Tab-separated table of C-alpha atoms and ligand atoms in Angstrom:
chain	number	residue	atom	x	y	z
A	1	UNK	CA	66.617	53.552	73.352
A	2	UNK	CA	64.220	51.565	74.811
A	3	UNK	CA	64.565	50.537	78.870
A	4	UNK	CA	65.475	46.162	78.909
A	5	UNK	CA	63.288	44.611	81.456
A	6	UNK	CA	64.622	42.248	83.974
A	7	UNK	CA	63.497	38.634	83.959
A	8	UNK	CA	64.350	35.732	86.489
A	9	UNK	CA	63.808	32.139	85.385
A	10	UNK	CA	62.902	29.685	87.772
A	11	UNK	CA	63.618	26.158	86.594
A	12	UNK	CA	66.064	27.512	84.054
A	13	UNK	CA	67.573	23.899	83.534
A	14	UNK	CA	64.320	22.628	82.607
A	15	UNK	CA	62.568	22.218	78.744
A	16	UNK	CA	60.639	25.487	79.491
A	17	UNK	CA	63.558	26.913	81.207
A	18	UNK	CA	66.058	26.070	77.688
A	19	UNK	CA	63.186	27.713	75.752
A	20	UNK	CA	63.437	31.198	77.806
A	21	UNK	CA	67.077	31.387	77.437
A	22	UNK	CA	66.690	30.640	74.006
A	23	UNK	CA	64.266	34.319	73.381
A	24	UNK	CA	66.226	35.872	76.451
A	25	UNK	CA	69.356	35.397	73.887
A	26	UNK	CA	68.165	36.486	70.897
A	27	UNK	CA	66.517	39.840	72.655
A	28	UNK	CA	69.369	40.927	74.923
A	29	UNK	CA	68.717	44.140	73.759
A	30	UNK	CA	65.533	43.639	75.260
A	31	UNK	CA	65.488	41.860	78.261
A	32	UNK	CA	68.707	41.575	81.327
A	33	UNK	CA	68.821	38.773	83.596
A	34	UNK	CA	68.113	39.064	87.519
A	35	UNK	CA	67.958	35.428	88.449
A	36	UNK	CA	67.877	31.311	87.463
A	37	UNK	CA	67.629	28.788	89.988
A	38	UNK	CA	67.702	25.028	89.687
A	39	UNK	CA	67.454	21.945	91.926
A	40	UNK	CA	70.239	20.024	91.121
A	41	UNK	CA	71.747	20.723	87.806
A	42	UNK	CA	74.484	22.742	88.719
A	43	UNK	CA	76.396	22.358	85.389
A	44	UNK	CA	73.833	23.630	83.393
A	45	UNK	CA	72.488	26.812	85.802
A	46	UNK	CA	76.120	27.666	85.518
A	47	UNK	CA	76.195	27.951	82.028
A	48	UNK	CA	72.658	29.545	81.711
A	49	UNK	CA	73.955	32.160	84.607
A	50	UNK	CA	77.219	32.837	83.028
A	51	UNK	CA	75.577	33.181	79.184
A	52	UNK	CA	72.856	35.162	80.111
A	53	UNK	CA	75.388	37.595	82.765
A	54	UNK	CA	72.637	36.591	85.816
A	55	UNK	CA	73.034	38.491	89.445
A	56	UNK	CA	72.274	35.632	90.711
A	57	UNK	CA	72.156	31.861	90.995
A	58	UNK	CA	70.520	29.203	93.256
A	59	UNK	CA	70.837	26.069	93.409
A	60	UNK	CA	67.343	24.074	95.561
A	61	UNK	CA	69.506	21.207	97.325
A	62	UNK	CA	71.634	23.059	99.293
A	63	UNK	CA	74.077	19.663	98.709
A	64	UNK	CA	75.520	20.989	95.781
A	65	UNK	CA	75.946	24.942	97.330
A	66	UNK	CA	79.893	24.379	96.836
A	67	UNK	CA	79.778	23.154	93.600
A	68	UNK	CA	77.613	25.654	92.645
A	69	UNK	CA	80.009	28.232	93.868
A	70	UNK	CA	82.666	26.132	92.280
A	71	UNK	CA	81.404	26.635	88.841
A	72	UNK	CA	81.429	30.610	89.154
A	73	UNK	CA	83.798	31.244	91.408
A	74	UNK	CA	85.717	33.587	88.351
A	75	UNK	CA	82.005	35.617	88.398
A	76	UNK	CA	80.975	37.746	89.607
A	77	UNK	CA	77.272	36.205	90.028
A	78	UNK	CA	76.041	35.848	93.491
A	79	UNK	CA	75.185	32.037	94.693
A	80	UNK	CA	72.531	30.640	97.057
A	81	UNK	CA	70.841	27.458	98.030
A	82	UNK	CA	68.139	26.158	99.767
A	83	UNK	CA	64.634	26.478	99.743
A	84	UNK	CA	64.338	30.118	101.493
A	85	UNK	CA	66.995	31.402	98.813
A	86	UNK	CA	64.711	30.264	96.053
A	87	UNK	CA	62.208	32.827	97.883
A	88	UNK	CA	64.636	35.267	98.405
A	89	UNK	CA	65.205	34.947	94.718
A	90	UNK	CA	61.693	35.755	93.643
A	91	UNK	CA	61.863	38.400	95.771
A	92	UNK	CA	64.640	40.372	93.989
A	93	UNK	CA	63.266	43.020	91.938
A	94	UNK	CA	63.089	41.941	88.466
A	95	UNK	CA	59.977	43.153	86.406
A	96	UNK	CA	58.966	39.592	85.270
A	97	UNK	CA	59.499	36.343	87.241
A	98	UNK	CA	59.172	32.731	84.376
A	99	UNK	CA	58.032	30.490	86.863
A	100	UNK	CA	58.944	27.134	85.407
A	101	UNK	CA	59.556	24.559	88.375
A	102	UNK	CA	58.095	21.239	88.180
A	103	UNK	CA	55.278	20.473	90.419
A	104	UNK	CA	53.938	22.343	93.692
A	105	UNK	CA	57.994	22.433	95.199
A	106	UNK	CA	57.297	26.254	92.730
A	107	UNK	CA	54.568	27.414	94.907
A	108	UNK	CA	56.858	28.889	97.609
A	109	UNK	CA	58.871	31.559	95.384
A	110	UNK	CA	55.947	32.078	92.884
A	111	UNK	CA	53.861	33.161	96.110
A	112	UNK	CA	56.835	35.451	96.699
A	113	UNK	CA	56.904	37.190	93.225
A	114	UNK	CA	52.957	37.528	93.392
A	115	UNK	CA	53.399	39.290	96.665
A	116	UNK	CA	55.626	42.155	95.241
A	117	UNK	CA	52.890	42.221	92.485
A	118	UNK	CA	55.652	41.190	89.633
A	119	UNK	CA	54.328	40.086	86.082
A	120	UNK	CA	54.612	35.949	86.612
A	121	UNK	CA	54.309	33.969	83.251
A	122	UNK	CA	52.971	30.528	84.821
A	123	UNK	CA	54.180	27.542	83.080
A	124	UNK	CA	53.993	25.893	86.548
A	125	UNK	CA	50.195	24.604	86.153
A	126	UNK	CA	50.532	23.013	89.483
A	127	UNK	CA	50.954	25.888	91.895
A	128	UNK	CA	47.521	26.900	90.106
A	129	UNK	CA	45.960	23.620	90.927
A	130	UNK	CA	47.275	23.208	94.349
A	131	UNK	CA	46.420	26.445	95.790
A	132	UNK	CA	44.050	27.701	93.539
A	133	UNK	CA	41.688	30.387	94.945
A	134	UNK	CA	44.051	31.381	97.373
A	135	UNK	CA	46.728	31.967	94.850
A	136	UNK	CA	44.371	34.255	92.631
A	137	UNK	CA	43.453	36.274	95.559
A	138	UNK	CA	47.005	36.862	96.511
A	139	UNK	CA	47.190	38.048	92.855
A	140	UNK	CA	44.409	40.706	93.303
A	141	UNK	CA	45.861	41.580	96.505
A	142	UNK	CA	49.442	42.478	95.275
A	143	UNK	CA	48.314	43.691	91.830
A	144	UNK	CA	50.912	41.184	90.417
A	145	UNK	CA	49.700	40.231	86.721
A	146	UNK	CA	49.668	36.091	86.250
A	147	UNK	CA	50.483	35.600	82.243
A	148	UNK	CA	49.919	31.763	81.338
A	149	UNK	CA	52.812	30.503	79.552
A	150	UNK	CA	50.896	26.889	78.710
A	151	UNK	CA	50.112	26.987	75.405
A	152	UNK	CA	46.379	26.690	75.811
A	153	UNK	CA	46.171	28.942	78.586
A	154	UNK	CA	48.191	31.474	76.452
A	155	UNK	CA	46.479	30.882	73.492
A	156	UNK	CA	42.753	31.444	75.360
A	157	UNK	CA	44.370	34.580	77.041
A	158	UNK	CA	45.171	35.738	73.406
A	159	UNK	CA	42.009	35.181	72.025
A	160	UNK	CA	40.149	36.896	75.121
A	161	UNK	CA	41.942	39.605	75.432
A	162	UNK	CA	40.037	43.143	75.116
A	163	UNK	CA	36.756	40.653	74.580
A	164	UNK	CA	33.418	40.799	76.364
A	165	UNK	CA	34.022	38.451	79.024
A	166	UNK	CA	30.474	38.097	80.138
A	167	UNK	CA	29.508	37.129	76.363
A	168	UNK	CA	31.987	33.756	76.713
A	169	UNK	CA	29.723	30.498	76.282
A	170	UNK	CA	32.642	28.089	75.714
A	171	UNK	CA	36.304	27.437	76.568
A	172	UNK	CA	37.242	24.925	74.427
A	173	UNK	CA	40.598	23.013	75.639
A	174	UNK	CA	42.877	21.131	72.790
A	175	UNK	CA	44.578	18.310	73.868
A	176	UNK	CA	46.820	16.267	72.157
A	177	UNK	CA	45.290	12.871	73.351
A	178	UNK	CA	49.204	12.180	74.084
A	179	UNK	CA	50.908	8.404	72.586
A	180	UNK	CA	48.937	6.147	74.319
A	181	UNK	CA	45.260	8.287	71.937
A	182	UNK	CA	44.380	4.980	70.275
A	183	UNK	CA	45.518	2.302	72.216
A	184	UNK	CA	43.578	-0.808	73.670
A	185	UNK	CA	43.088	-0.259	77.770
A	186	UNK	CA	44.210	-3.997	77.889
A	187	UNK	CA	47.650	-2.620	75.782
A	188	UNK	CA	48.157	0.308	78.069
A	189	UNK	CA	48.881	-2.511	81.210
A	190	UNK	CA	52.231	-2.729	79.806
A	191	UNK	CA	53.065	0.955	78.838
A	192	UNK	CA	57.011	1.150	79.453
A	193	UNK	CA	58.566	4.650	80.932
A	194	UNK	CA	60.275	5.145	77.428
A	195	UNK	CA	57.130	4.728	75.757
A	196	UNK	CA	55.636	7.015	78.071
A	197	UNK	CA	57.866	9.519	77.478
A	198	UNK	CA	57.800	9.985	73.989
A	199	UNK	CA	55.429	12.310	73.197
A	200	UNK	CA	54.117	12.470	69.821
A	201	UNK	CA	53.885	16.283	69.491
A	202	UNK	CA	55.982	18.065	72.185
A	203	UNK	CA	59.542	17.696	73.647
A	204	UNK	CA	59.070	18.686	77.339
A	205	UNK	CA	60.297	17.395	81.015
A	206	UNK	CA	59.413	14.013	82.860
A	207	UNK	CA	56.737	15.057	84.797
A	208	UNK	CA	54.615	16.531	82.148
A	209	UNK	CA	55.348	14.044	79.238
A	210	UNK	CA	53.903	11.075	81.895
A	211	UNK	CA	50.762	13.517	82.720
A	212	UNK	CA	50.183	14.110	79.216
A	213	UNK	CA	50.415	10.491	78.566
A	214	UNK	CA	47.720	9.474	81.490
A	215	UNK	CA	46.159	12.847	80.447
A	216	UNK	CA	46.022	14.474	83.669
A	217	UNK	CA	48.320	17.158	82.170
A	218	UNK	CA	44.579	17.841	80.212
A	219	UNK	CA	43.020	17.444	84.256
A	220	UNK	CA	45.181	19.987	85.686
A	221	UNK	CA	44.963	22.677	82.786
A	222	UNK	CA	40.905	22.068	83.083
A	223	UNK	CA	41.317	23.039	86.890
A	224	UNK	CA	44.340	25.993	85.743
A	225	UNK	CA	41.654	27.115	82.939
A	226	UNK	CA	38.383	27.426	85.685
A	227	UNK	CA	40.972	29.582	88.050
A	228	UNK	CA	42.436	31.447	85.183
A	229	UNK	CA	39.432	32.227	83.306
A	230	UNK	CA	35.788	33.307	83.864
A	231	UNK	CA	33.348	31.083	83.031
A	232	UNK	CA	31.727	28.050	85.436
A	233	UNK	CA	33.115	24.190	85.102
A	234	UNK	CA	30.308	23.387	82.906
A	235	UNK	CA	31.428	25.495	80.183
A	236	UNK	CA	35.204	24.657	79.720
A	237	UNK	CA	35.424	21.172	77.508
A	238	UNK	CA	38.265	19.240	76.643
A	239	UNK	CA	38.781	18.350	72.801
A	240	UNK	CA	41.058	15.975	71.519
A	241	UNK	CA	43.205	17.137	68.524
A	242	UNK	CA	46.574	14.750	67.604
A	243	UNK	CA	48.014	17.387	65.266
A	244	UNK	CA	48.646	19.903	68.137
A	245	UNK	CA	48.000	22.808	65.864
A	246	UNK	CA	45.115	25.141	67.868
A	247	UNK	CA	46.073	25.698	71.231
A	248	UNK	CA	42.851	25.856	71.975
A	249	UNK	CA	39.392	28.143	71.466
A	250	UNK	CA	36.549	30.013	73.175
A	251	UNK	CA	33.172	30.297	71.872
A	252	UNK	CA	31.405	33.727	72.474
A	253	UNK	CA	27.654	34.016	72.661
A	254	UNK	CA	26.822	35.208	68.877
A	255	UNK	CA	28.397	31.661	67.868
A	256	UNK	CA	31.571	32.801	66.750
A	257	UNK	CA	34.719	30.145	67.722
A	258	UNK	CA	37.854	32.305	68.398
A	259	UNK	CA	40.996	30.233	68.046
A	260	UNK	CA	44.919	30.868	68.046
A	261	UNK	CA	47.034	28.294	66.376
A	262	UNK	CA	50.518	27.920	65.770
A	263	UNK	CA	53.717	25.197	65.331
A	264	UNK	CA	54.094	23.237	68.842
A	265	UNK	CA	56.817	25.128	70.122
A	266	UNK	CA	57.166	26.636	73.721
A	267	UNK	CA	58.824	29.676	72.978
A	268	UNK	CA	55.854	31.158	71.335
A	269	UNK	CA	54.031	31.423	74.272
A	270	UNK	CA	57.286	32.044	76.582
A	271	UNK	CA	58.012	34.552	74.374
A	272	UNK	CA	54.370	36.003	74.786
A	273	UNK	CA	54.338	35.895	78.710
A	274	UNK	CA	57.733	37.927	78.455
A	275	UNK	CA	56.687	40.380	75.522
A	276	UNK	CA	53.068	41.393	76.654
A	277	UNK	CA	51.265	43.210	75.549
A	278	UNK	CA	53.312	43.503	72.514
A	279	UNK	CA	55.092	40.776	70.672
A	280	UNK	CA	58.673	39.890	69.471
A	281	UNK	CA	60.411	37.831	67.091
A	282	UNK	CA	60.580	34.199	67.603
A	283	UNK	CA	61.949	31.624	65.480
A	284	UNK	CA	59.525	28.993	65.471
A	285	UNK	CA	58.635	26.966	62.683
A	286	UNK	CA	55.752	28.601	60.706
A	287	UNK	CA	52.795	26.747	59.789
A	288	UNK	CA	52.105	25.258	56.455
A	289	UNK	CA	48.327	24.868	55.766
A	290	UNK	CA	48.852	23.163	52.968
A	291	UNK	CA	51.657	20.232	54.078
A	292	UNK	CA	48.844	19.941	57.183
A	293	UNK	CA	45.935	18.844	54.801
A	294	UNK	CA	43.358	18.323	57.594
A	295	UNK	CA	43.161	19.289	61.276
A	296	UNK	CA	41.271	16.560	63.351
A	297	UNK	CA	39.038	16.598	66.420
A	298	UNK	CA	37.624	13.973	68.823
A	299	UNK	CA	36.108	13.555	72.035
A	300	UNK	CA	38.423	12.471	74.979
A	301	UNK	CA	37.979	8.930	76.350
A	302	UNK	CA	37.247	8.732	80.478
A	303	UNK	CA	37.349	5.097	80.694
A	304	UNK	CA	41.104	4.374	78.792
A	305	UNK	CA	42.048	7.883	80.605
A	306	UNK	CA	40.396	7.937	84.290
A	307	UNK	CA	42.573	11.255	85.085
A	308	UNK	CA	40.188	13.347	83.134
A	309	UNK	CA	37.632	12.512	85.438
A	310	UNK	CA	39.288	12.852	88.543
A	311	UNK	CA	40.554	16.067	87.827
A	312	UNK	CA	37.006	17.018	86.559
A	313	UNK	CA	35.589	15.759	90.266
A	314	UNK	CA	38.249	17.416	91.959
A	315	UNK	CA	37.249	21.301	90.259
A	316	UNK	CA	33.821	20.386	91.074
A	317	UNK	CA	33.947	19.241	94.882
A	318	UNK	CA	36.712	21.744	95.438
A	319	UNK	CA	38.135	22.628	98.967
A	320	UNK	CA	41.295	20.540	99.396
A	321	UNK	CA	40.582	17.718	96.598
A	322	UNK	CA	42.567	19.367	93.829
A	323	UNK	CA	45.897	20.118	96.364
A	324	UNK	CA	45.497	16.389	97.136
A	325	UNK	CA	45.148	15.389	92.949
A	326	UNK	CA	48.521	16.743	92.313
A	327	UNK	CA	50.103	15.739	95.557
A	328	UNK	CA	48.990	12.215	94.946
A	329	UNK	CA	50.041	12.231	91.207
A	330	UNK	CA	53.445	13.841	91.988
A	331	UNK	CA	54.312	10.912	93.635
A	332	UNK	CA	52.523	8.497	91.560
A	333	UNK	CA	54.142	9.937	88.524
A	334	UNK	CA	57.619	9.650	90.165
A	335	UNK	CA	56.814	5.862	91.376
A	336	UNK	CA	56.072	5.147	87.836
A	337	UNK	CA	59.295	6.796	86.776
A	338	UNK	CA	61.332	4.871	88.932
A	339	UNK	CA	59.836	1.259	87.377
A	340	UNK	CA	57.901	1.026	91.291
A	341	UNK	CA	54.131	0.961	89.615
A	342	UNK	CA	52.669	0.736	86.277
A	343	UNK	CA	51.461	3.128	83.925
A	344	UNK	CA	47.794	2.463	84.362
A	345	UNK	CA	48.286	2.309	88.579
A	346	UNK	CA	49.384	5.935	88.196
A	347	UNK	CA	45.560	7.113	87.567
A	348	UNK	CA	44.116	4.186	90.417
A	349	UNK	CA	46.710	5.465	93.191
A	350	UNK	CA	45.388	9.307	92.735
A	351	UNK	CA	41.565	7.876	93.001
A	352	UNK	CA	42.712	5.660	95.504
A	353	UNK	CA	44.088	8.394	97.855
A	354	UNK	CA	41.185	11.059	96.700
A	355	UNK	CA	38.325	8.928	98.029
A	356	UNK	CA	40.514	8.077	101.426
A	357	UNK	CA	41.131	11.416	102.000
A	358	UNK	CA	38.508	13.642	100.579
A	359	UNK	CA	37.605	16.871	100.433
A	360	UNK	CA	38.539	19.833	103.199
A	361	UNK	CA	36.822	23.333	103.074
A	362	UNK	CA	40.301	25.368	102.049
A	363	UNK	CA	40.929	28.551	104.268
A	364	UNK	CA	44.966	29.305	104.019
A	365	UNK	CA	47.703	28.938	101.988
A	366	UNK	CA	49.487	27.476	105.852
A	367	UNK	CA	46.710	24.597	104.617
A	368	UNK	CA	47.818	23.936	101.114
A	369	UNK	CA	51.393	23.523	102.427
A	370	UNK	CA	50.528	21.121	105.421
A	371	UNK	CA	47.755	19.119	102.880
A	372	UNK	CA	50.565	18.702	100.430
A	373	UNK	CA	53.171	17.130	102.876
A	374	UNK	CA	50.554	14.932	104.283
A	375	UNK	CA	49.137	13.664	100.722
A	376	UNK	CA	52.949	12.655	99.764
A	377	UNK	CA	52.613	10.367	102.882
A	378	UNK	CA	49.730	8.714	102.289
A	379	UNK	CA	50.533	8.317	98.830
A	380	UNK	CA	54.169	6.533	99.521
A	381	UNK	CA	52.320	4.573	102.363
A	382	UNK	CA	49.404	3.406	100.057
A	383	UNK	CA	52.160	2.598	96.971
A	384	UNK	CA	54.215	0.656	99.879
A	385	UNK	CA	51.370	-1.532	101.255
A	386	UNK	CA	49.724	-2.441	97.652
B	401	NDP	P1	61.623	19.991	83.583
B	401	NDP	O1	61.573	18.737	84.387
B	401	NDP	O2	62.247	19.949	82.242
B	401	NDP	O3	62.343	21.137	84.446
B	401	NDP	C1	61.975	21.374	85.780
B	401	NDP	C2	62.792	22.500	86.365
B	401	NDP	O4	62.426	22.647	87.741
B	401	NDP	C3	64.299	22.244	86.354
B	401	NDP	O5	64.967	23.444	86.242
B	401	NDP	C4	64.534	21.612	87.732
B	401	NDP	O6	65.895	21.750	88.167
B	401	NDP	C5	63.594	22.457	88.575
B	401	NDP	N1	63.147	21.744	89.781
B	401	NDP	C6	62.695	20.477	89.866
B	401	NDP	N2	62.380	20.179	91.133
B	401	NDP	C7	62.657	21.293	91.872
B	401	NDP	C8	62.575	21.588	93.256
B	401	NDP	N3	62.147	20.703	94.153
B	401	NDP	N4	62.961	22.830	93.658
B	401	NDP	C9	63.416	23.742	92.781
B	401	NDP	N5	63.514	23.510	91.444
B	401	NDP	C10	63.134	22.297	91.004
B	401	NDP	O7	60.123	20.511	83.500
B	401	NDP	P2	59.418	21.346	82.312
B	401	NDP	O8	60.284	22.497	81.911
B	401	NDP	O9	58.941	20.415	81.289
B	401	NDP	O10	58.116	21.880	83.061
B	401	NDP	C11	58.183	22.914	84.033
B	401	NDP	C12	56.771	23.359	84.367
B	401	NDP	O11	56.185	23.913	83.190
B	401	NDP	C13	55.844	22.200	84.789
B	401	NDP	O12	54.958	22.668	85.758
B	401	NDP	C14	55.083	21.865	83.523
B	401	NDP	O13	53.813	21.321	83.768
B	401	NDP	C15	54.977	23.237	82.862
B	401	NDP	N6	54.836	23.204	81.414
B	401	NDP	C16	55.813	22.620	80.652
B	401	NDP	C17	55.696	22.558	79.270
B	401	NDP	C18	56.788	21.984	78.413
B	401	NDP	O14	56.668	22.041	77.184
B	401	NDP	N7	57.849	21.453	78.976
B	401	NDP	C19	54.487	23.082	78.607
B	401	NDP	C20	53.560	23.724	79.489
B	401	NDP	C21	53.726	23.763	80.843
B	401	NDP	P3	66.989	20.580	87.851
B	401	NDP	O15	67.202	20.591	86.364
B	401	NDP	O16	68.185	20.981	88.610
B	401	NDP	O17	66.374	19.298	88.330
């Protein structure tokens, strides 16, 4: 009989989140649960606490703390809220923390897990972005082990694995080129928050179906890929593939292009980040060569998708600029969500508040935090006054 590690999923009412209950519940023999959390959804962190027989539960807004404790009051699961109990959570011992909140609010408790060097799979890209170098040193200090659960990162991290790392001349990131790939720049004025959403390839949350739309999802994985990875800016290029079939490929000195490929499903590289360095069963739909015909590559476009660039400057400048490129698209992204701005004003309000506030040299993770708040100002100010 073979020991069941524990997991905790943070963001376990979320797309990712669904997918990691999914594998957790076909390999209970494999895995128990330690802890979910959630911001709001109370309804279905219940559920996913109460199927999965969690310790614990929190809930982010500490509004809904009674209704929370309302919904497993006949458990015998242990309920929190607030921000500090999210912390708390990551700080319970369970061998591998999913870390799959939305934007930087996941920096906080995936700092926490790092620091009692747990095994993180990192779906949340923009923790990565936002405090980059400092997160990856925290990392080597603990002796925590970052596994990325974004299907590029994962499938670069597959294909390096055990590989001379100094013999690397390319990374070579896939992107989708999301539903706005061939459209007119004068047709993407009018881009409506359902069209926006619906992404050709890949069911996921809000936040990243709008970035993979204005393609900074592609931005913030180039920046995730230069932290995660070593090889210099230069050498890590963004290809555009629609079919969403290689996750992406890395080019080693003798020529050789090393690629993993698969269906576009989540839980393949969830399940990876959990099963590591082994591998487990997943039900994913299995590719068929033949039905696919032809796989199809491109160069990315910089003029209809301005995010590219921007996220490009920001690795290269460095300091501050890439805490202050997600801050600014958080909110930009949520002002387009609520009908405030249009699609294409997402990408000019992140340039807009990158060349106001430029770059900082970045010394402490006390920085990030304070950088962060003050970005989400300036960005609501600068939306209010255009
Ligand atoms: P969702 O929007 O579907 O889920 C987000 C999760 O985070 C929910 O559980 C939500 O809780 C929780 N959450 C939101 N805000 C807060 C907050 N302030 N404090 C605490 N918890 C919060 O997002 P996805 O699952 O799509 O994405 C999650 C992360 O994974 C993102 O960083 C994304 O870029 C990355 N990722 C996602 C992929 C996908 O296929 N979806 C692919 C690769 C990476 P509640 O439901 O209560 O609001």
């Amino acid at each position: 009989m073979t020991l069941k590690k524990s997991v905790s999923v943070f963001g376990v009412t979320g797309s990712i989140g669904a997918s990691t209950v999914d594998i957790l519940k076909s390999h209970a023999d494999k895995y128990s649960l330690e802890a979910v959390t959630a911001h709001r959804n109370v309804k279905a962190l219940a559920k996913a606490a109460i199927e999965l027989d969690a310790k614990c539960a929190v809930i982010g807004d500490p509004d809904y703390y009674q209704e929370l404790c309302d919904a497993l009051s006949d458990t015998a699961i242990e309920v929190a809220a607030g921000e500090n109990a999210l912390v708390e959570a990551a700080q319970r011992p369970s061998d591998i923390v999913i870390a799959a909140i939305v934007g930087a609010a996941g920096l906080k408790p995936t700092l926490a897990a790092i620091r009692r060097g747990a095994r993180v799979g990192l779906a949340n890209k923009e923790t990565l972005v936002c405090a980059g170098a400092l997160m990856t040193a925290e990392i080597a200090k603990h002796g925590a082990t970052l596994i990325p659960v974004d299907s590029e990162h994962s499938a670069i991290f597959q294909v390096l694995e055990e590989r001379a790392e100094n013999r690397i001349d390319r990374i070579l990131l896939t992107a989708s080129g999301g539903p706005f790939r061939e459209w007119a720049l004068k047709d993407m004025k009018t881009v409506t928050r359902a069209q926006a959403l619906a992404h050709p390839n890949w069911e996921m949350g809000a936040k990243i179906s709008i970035d993979s739309a204005t393609m900074m999802n592609k931005g913030l994985e180039l920046i995730e890929a230069w932290h995660l990875f070593p090889v210099a800016e230069k050498q890590i290029e963004i290809v555009v593939h629609p079919q969403s079939v290689v996750h992406s490929m890395v080019e080693y000195s003798d020529g050789s292009v090393l690629a993993q490929l698969g269906s576009p499903d989540m839980r393949t590289p969830i399940a990876y980040a959990l099963s590591w360095p082994d591998r487990i069963k997943v039900d994913a739909p299995r590719l068929d060569f033949a039905t696919i015909g032809g796989l199809n590559f491109e160069a990315p476009d910089t003029h209809r998708f301005p995010a590219l660039r921007l996220a490009r400057q920001a690795l290269q400048e460095g300091g501050t600029l890439p805490t202050v490129l997600n801050a600014a698209n958080e909110i930009a992204v949520e002002a387009f969500l609520e009908d405030r701005i249009g699609f294409l004003d997402i990408a000019h309000t992140v340039e807009k508040v990158m060349t106001r506030l430029g770059s900082d040299a970045l010394t402490s993770l006390e920085q990030v935090f304070e950088t962060d708040a003050m970005v989400r100002r300036e960005t609501s100010a600068c939306l209010a006054s255009a």
